[in-house]
Tab-separated table of C-alpha atoms in Angstrom:
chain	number	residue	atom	x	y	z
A	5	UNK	CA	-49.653	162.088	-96.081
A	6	UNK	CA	-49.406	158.049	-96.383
A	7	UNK	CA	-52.820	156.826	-98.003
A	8	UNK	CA	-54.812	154.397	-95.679
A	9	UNK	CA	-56.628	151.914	-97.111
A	10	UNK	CA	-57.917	148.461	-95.199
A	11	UNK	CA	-55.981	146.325	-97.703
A	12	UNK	CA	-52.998	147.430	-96.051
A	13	UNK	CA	-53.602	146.900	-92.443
A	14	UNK	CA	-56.605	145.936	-89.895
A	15	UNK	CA	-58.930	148.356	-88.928
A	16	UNK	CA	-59.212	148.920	-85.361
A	17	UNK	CA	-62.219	149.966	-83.217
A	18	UNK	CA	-61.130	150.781	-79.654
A	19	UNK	CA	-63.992	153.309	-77.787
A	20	UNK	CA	-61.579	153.473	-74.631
A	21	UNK	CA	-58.729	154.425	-76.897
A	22	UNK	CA	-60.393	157.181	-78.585
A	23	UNK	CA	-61.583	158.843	-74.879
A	24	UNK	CA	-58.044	158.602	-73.684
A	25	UNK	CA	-56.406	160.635	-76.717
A	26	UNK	CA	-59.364	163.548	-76.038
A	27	UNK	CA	-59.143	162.942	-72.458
A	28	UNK	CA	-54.953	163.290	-72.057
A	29	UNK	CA	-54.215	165.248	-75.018
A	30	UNK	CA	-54.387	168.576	-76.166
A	31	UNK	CA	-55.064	169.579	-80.124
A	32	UNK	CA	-52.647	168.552	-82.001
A	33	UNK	CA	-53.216	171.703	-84.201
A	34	UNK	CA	-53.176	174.256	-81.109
A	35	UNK	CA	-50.373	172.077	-79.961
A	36	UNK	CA	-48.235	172.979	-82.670
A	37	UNK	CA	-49.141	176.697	-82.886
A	38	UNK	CA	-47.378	176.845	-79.123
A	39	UNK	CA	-50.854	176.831	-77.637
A	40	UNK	CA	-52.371	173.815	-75.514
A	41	UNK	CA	-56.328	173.756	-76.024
A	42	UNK	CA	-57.449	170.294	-74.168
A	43	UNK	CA	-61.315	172.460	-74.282
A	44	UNK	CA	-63.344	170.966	-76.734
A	45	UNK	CA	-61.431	168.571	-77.710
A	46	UNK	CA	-62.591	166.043	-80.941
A	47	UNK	CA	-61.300	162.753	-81.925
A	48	UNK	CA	-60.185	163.046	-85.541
A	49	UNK	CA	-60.098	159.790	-87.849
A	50	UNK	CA	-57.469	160.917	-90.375
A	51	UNK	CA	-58.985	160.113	-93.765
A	52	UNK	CA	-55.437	159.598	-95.961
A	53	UNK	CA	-54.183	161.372	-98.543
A	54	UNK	CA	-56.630	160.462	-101.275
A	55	UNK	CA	-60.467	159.485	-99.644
A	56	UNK	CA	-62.541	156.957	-101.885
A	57	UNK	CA	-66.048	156.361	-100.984
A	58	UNK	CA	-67.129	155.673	-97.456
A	59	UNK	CA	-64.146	154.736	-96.025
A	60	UNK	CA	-64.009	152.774	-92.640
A	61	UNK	CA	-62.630	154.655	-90.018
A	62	UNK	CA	-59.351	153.311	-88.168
A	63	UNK	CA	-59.276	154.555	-84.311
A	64	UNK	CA	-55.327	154.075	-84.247
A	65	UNK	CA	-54.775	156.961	-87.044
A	66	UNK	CA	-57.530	159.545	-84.757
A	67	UNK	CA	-55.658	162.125	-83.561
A	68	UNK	CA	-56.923	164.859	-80.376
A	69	UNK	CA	-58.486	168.216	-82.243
A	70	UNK	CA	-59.737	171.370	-80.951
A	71	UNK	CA	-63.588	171.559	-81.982
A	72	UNK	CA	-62.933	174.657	-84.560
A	73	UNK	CA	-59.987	172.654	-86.022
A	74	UNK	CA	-62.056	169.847	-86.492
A	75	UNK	CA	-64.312	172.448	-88.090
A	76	UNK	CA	-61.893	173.878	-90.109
A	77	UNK	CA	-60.260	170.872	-91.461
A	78	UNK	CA	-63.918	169.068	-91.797
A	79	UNK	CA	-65.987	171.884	-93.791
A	80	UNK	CA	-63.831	174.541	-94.678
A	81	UNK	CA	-60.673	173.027	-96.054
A	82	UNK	CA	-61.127	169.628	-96.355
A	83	UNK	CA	-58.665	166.784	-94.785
A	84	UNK	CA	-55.657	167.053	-98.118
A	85	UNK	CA	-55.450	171.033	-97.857
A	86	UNK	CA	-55.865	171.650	-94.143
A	87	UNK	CA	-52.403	169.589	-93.442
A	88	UNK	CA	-50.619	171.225	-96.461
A	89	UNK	CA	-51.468	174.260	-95.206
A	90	UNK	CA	-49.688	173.593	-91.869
A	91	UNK	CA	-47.077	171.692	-93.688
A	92	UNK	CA	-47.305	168.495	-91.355
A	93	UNK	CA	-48.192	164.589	-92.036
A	94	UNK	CA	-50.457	164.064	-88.913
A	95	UNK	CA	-50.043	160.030	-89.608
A	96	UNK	CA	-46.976	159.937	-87.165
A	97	UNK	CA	-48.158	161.350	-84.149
A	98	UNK	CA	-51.129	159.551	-84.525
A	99	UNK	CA	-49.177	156.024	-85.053
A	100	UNK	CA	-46.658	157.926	-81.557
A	101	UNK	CA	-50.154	158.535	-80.061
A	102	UNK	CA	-51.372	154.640	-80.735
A	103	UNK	CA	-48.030	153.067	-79.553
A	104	UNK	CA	-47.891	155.143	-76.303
A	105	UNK	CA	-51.709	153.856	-75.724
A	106	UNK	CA	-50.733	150.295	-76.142
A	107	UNK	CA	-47.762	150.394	-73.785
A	108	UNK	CA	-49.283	152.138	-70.995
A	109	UNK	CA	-52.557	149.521	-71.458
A	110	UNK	CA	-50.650	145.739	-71.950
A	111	UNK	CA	-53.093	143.323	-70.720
């Protein structure tokens, strides 16, 4: 997972962009399991590999998640052990996700 930290890059806050993921996307989780679960569906801010503090949350590295995912990954597992579990870095599809957003809405 690539740590995120606000020394590296600008933190966005974009309210429209968060209800279009959960709005056009199915769980990202479910998604890869061969399901598609749009019910429910949760923005997640990914939190990095290593979380320090109160970190401020970036809405271009959310990704769409399934309310028990978000469940899962939030109070069972924890954000490290809940990807290495399912062997995936969720930072690209939510940087693919972020990209798509901002072609489809030039201004």
């Amino acid at each position: 997972m690539t740590q995120l930290t606000s020394k590296n890059r600008k933190i966005i806050k974009d309210k429209k962009y968060m209800h279009w993921v959960c709005d056009s996307h199915p769980c990202y989780v479910c998604d890869l399991q061969g399901k598609l679960n749009y019910h429910q569906i949760q923005f997640h801010h990914l939190q990095g590999k290593h979380r320090i503090g109160a970190m401020l949350r970036d809405d271009s590295t959310g990704i769409p998640i399934c309310f028990q995912h978000h469940q899962d990954l939030t109070f069972k597992y924890g954000e490290r052990k809940f990807w290495e579990m399912l062997q995936v870095d969720p930072i690209n599809y939510a940087m693919e996700l972020y990209l798509e957003y901002q072609q489809e809405h030039k201004k």
